[in-house]
PDB file of N, CA and C in Angstrom:
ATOM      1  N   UNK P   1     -13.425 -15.779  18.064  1.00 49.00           N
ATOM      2  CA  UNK P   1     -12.567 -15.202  17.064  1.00 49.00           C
ATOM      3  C   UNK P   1     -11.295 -14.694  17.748  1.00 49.00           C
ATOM      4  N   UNK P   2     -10.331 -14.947  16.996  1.00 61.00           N
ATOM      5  CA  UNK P   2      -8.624 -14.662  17.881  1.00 61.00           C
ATOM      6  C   UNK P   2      -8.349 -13.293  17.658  1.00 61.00           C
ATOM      7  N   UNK P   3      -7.889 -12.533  18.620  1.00 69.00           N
ATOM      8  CA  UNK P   3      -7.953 -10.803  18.066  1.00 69.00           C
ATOM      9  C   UNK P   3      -6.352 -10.607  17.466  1.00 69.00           C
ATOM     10  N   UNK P   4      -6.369  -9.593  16.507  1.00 73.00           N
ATOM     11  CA  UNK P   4      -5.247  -9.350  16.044  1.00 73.00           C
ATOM     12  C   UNK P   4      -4.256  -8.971  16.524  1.00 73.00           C
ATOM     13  N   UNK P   5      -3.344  -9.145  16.775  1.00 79.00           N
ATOM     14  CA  UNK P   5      -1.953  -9.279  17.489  1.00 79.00           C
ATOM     15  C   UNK P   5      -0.817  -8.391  16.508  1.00 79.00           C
ATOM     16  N   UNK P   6      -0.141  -6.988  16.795  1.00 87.00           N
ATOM     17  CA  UNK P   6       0.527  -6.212  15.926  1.00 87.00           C
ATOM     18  C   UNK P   6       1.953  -7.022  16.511  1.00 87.00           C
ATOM     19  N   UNK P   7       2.867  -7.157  15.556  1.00 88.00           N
ATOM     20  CA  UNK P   7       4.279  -7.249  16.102  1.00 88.00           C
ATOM     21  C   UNK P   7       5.063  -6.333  15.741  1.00 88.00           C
ATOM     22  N   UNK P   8       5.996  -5.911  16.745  1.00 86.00           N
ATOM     23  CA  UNK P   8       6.701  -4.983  16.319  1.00 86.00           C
ATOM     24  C   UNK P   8       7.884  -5.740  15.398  1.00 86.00           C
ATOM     25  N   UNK P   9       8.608  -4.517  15.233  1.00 84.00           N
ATOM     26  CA  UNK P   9      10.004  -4.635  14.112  1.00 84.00           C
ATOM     27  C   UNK P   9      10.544  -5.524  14.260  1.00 84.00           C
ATOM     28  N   UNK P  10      11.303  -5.206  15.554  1.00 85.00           N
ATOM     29  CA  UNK P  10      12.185  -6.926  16.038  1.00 85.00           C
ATOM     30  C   UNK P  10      11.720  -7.527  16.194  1.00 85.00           C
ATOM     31  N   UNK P  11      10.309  -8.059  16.664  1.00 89.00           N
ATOM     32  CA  UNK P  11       9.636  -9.430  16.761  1.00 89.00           C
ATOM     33  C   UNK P  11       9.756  -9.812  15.148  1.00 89.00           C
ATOM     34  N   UNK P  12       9.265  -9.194  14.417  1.00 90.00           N
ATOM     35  CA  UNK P  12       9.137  -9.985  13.456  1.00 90.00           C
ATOM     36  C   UNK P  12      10.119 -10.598  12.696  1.00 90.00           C
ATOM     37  N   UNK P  13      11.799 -10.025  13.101  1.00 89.00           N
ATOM     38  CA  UNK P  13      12.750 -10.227  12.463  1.00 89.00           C
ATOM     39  C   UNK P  13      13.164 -11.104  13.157  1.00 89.00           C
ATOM     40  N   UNK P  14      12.956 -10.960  14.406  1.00 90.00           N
ATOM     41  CA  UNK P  14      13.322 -12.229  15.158  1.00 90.00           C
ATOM     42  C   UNK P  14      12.410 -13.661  14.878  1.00 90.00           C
ATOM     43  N   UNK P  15      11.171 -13.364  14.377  1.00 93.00           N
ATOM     44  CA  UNK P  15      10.352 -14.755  13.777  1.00 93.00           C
ATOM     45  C   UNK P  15      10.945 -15.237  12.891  1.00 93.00           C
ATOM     46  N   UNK P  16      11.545 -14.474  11.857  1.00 93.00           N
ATOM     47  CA  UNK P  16      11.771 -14.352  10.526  1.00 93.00           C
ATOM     48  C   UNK P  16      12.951 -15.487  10.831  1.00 93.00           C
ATOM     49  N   UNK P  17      13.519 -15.036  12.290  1.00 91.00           N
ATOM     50  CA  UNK P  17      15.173 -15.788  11.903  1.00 91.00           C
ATOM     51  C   UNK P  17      14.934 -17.084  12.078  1.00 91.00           C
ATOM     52  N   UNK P  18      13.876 -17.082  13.565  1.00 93.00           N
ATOM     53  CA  UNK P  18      13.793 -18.373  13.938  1.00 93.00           C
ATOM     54  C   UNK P  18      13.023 -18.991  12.841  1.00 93.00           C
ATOM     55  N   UNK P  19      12.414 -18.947  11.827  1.00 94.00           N
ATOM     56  CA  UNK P  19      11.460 -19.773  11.125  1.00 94.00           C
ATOM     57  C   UNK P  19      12.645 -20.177   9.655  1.00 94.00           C
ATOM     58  N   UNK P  20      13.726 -19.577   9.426  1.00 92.00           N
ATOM     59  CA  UNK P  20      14.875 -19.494   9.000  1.00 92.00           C
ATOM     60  C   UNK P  20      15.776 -20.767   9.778  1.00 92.00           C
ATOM     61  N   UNK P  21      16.155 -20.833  10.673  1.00 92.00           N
ATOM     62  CA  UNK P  21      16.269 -22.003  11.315  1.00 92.00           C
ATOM     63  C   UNK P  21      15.592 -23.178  11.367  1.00 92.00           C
ATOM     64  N   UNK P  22      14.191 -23.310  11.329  1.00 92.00           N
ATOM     65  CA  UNK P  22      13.040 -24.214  10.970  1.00 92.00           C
ATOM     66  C   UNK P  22      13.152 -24.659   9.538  1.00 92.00           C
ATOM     67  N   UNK P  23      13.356 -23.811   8.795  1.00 92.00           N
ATOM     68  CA  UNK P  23      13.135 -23.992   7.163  1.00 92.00           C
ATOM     69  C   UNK P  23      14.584 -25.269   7.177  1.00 92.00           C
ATOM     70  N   UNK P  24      15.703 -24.500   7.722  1.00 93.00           N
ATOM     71  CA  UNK P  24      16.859 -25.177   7.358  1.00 93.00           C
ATOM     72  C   UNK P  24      16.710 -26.787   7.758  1.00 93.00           C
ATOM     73  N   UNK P  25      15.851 -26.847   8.852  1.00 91.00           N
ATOM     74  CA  UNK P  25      15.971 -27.823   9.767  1.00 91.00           C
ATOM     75  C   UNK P  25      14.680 -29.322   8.797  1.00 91.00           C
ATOM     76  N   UNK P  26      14.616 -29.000   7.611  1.00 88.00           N
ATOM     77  CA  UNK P  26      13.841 -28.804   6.398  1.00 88.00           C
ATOM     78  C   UNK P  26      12.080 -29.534   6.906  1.00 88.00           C
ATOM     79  N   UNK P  27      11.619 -28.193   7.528  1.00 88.00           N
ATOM     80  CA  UNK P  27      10.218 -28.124   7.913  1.00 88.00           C
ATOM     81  C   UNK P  27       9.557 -27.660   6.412  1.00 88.00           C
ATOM     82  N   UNK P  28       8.406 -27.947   6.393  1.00 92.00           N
ATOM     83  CA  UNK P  28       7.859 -27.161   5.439  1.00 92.00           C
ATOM     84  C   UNK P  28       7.206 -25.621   5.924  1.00 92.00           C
ATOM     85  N   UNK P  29       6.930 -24.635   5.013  1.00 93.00           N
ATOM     86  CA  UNK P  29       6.658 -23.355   5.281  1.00 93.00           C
ATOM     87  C   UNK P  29       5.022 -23.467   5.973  1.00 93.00           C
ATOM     88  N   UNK P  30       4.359 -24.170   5.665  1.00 94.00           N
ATOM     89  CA  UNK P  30       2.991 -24.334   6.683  1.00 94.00           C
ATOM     90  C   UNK P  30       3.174 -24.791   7.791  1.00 94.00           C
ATOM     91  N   UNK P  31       4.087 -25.663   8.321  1.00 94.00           N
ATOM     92  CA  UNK P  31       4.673 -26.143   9.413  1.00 94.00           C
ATOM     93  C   UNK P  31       5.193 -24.815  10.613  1.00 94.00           C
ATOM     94  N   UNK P  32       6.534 -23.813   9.664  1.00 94.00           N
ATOM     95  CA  UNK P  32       7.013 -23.436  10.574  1.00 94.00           C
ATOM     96  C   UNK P  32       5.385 -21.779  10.855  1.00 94.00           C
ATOM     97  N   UNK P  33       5.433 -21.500   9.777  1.00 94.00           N
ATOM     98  CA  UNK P  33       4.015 -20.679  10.569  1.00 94.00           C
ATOM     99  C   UNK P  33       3.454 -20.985  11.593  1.00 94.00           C
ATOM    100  N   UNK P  34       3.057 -22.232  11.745  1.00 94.00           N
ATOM    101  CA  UNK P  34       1.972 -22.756  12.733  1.00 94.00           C
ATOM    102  C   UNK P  34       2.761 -22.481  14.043  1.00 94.00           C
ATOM    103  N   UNK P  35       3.910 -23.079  13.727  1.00 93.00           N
ATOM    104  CA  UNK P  35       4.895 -22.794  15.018  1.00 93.00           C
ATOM    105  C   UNK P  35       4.825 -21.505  15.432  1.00 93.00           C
ATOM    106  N   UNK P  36       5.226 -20.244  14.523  1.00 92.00           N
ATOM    107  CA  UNK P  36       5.543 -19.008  14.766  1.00 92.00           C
ATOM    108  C   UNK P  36       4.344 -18.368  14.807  1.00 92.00           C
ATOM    109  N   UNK P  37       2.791 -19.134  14.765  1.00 93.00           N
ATOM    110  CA  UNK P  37       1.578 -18.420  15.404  1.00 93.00           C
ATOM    111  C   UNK P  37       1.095 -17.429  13.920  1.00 93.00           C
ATOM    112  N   UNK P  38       1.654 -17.324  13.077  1.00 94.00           N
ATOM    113  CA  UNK P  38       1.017 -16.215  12.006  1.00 94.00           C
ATOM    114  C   UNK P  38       0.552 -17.099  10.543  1.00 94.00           C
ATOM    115  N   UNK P  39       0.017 -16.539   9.948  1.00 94.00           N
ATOM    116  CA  UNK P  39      -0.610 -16.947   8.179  1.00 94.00           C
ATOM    117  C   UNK P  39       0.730 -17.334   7.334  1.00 94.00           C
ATOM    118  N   UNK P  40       0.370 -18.037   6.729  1.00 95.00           N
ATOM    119  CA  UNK P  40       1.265 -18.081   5.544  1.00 95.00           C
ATOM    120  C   UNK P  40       1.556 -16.733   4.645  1.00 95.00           C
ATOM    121  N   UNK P  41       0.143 -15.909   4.509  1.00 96.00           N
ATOM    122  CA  UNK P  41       0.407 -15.113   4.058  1.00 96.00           C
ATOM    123  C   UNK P  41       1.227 -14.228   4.846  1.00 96.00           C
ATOM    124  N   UNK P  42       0.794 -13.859   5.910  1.00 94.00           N
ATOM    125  CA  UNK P  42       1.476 -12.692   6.983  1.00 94.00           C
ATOM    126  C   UNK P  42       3.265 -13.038   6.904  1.00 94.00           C
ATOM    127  N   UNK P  43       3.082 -13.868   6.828  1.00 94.00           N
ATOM    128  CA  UNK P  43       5.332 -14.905   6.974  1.00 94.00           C
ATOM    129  C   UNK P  43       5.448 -14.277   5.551  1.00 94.00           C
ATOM    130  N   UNK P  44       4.767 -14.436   4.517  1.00 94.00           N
ATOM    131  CA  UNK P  44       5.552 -13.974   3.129  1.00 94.00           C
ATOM    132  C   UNK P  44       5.114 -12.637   3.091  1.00 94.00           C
ATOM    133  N   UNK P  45       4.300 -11.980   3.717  1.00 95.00           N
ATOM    134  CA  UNK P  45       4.477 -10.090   3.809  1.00 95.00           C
ATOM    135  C   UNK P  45       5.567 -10.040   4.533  1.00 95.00           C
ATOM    136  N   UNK P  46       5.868 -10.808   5.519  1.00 93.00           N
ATOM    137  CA  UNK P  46       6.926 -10.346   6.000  1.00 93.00           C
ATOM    138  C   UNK P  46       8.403 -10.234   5.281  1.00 93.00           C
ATOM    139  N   UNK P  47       8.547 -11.521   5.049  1.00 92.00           N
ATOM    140  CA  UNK P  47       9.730 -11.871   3.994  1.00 92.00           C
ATOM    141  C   UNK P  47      10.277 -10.837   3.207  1.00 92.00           C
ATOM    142  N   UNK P  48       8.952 -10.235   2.315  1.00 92.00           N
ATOM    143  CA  UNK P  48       9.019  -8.962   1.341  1.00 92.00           C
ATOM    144  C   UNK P  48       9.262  -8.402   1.926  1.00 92.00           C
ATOM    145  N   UNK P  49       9.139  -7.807   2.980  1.00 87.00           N
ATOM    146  CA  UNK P  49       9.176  -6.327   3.883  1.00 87.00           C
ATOM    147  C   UNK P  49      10.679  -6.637   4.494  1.00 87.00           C
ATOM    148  N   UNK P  50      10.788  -7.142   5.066  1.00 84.00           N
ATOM    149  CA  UNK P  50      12.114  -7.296   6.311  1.00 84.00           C
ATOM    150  C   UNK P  50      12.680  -8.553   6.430  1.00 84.00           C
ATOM    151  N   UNK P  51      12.663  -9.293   4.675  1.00 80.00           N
ATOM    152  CA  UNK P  51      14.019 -10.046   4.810  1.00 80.00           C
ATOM    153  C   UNK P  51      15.102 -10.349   5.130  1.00 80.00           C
ATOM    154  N   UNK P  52      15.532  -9.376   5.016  1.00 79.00           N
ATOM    155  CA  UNK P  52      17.488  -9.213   4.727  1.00 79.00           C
ATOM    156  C   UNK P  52      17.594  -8.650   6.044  1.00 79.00           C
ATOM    157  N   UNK P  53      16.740  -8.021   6.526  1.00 74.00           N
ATOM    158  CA  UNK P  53      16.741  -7.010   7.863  1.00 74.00           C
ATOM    159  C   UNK P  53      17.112  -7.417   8.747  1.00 74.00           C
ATOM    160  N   UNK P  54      18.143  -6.676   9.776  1.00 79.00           N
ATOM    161  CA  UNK P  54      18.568  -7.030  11.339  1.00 79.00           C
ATOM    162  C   UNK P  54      17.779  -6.021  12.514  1.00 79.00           C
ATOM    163  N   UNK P  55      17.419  -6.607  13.416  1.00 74.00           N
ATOM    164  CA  UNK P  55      16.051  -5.909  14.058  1.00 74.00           C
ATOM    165  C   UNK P  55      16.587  -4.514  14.181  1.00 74.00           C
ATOM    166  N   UNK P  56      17.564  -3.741  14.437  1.00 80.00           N
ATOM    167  CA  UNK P  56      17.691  -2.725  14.690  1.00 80.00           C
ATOM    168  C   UNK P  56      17.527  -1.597  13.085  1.00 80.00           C
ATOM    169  N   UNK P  57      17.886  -2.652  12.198  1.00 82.00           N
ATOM    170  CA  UNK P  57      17.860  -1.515  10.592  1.00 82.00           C
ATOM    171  C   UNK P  57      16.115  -1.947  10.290  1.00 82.00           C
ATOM    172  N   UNK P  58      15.113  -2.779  10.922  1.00 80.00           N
ATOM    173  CA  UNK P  58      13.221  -2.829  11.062  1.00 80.00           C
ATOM    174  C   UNK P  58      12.902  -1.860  11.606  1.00 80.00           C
ATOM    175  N   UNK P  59      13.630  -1.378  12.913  1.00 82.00           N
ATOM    176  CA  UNK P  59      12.861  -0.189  13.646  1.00 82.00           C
ATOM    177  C   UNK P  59      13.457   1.148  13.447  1.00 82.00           C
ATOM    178  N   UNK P  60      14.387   0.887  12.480  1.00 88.00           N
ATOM    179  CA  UNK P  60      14.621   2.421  11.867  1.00 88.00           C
ATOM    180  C   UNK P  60      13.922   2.615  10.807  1.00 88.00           C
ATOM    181  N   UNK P  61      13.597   1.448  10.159  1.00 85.00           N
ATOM    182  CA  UNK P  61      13.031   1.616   8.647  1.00 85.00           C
ATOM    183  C   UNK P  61      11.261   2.018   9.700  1.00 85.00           C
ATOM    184  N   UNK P  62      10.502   1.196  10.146  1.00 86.00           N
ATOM    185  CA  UNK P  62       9.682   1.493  10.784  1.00 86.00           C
ATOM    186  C   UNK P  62       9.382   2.727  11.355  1.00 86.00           C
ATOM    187  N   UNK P  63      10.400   3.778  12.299  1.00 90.00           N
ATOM    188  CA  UNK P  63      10.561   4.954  12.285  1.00 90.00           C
ATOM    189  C   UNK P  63      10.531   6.088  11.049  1.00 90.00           C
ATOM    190  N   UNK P  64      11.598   5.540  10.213  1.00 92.00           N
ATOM    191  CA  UNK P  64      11.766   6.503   8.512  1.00 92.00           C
ATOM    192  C   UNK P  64       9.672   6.689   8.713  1.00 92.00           C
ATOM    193  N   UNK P  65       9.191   5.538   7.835  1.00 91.00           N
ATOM    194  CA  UNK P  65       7.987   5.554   7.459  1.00 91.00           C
ATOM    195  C   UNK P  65       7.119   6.335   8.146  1.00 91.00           C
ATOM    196  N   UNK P  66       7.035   6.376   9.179  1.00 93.00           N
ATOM    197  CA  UNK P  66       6.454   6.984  10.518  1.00 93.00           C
ATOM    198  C   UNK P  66       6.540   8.341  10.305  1.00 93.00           C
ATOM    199  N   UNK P  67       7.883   8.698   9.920  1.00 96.00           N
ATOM    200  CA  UNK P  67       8.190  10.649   9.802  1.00 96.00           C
ATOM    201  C   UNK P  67       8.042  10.658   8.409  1.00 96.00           C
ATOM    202  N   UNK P  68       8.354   9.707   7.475  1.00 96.00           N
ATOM    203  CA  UNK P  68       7.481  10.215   6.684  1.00 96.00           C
ATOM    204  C   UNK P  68       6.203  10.468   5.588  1.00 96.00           C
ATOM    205  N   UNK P  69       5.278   9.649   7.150  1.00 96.00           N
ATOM    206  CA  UNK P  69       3.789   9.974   7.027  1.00 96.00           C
ATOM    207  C   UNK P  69       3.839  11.133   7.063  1.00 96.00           C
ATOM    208  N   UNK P  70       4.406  11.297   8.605  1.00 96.00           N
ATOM    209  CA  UNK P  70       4.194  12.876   9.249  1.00 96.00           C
ATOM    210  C   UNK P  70       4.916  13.633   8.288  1.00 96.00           C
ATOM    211  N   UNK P  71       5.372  14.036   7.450  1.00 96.00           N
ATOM    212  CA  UNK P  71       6.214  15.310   6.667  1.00 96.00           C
ATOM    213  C   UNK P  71       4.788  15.409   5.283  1.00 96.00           C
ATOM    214  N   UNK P  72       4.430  14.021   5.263  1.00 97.00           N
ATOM    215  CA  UNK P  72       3.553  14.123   4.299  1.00 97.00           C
ATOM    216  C   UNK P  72       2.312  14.985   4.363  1.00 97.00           C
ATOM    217  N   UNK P  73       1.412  14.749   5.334  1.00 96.00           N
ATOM    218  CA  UNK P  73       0.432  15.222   5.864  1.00 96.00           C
ATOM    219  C   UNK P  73       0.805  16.511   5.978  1.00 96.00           C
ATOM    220  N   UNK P  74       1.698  16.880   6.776  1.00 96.00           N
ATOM    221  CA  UNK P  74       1.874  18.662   7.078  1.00 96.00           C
ATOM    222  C   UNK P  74       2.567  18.632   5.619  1.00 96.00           C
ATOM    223  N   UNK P  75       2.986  18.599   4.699  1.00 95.00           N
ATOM    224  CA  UNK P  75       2.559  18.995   3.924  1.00 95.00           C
ATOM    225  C   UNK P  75       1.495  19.367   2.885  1.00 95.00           C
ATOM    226  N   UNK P  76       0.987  17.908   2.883  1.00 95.00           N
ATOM    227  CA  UNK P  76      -0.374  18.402   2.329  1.00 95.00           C
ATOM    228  C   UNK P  76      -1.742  19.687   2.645  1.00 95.00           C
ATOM    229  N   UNK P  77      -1.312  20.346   4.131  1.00 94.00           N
ATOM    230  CA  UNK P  77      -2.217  20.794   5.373  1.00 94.00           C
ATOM    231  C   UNK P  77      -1.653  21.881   4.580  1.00 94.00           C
ATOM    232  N   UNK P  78      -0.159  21.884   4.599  1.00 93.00           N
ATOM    233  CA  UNK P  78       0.239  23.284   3.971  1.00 93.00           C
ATOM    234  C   UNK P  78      -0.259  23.808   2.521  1.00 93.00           C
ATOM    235  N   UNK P  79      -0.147  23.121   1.742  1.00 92.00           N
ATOM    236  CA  UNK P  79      -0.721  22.947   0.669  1.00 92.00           C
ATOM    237  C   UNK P  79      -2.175  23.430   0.011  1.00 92.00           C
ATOM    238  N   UNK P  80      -3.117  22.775   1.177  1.00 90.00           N
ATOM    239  CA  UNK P  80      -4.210  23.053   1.187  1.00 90.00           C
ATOM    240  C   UNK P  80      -4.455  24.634   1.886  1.00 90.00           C
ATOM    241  N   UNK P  81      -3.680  25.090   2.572  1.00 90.00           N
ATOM    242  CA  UNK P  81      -3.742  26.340   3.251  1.00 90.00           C
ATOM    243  C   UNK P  81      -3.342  27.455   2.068  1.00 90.00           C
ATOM    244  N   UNK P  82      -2.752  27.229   1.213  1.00 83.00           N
ATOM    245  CA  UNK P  82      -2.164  28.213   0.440  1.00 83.00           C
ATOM    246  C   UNK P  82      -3.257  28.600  -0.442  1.00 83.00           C
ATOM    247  N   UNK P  83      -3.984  27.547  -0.793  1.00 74.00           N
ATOM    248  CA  UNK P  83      -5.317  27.655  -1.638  1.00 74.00           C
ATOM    249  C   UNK P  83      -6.455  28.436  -1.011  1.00 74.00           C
TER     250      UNK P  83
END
């Protein structure tokens, strides 16, 4: 069994571009996956997520989310403390 492999922000925007180049180059979308190693599905989560995206505005958006897990939680901690 192949173990799961996380990519970060820019990797994936950087897949995104190169498989963007593939598409143009008129591969089909099962084609360029295979190339770029991920699911069909995983390429169209991506798409949704960090289309339009240039790797540096992925790992800020990636960061945002990150702080605000964290604002979430300590809040909720607070929350629960008041009770």
């Amino acid at each position: 069994m192949a173990t799961r492999k996380r990519h970060s922000p820019e990797q994936i925007v950087r897949k995104l571009m190169a498989a963007d180049r593939l598409l143009a180059e008129s591969q089909d979308t099962a084609a360029v996956c295979r190339e770029l190693g991920v699911s069909e599905a995983t390429y169209h989560r991506w798409r949704n997520q960090f289309g339009g995206l240039k790797a540096e505005d992925a790992r800020r958006l990636k960061d945002l989310e990150r702080e605000n897990a964290t604002l979430k939680r300590l809040l909720a901690d607070a929350e629960l403390e008041k009770v």
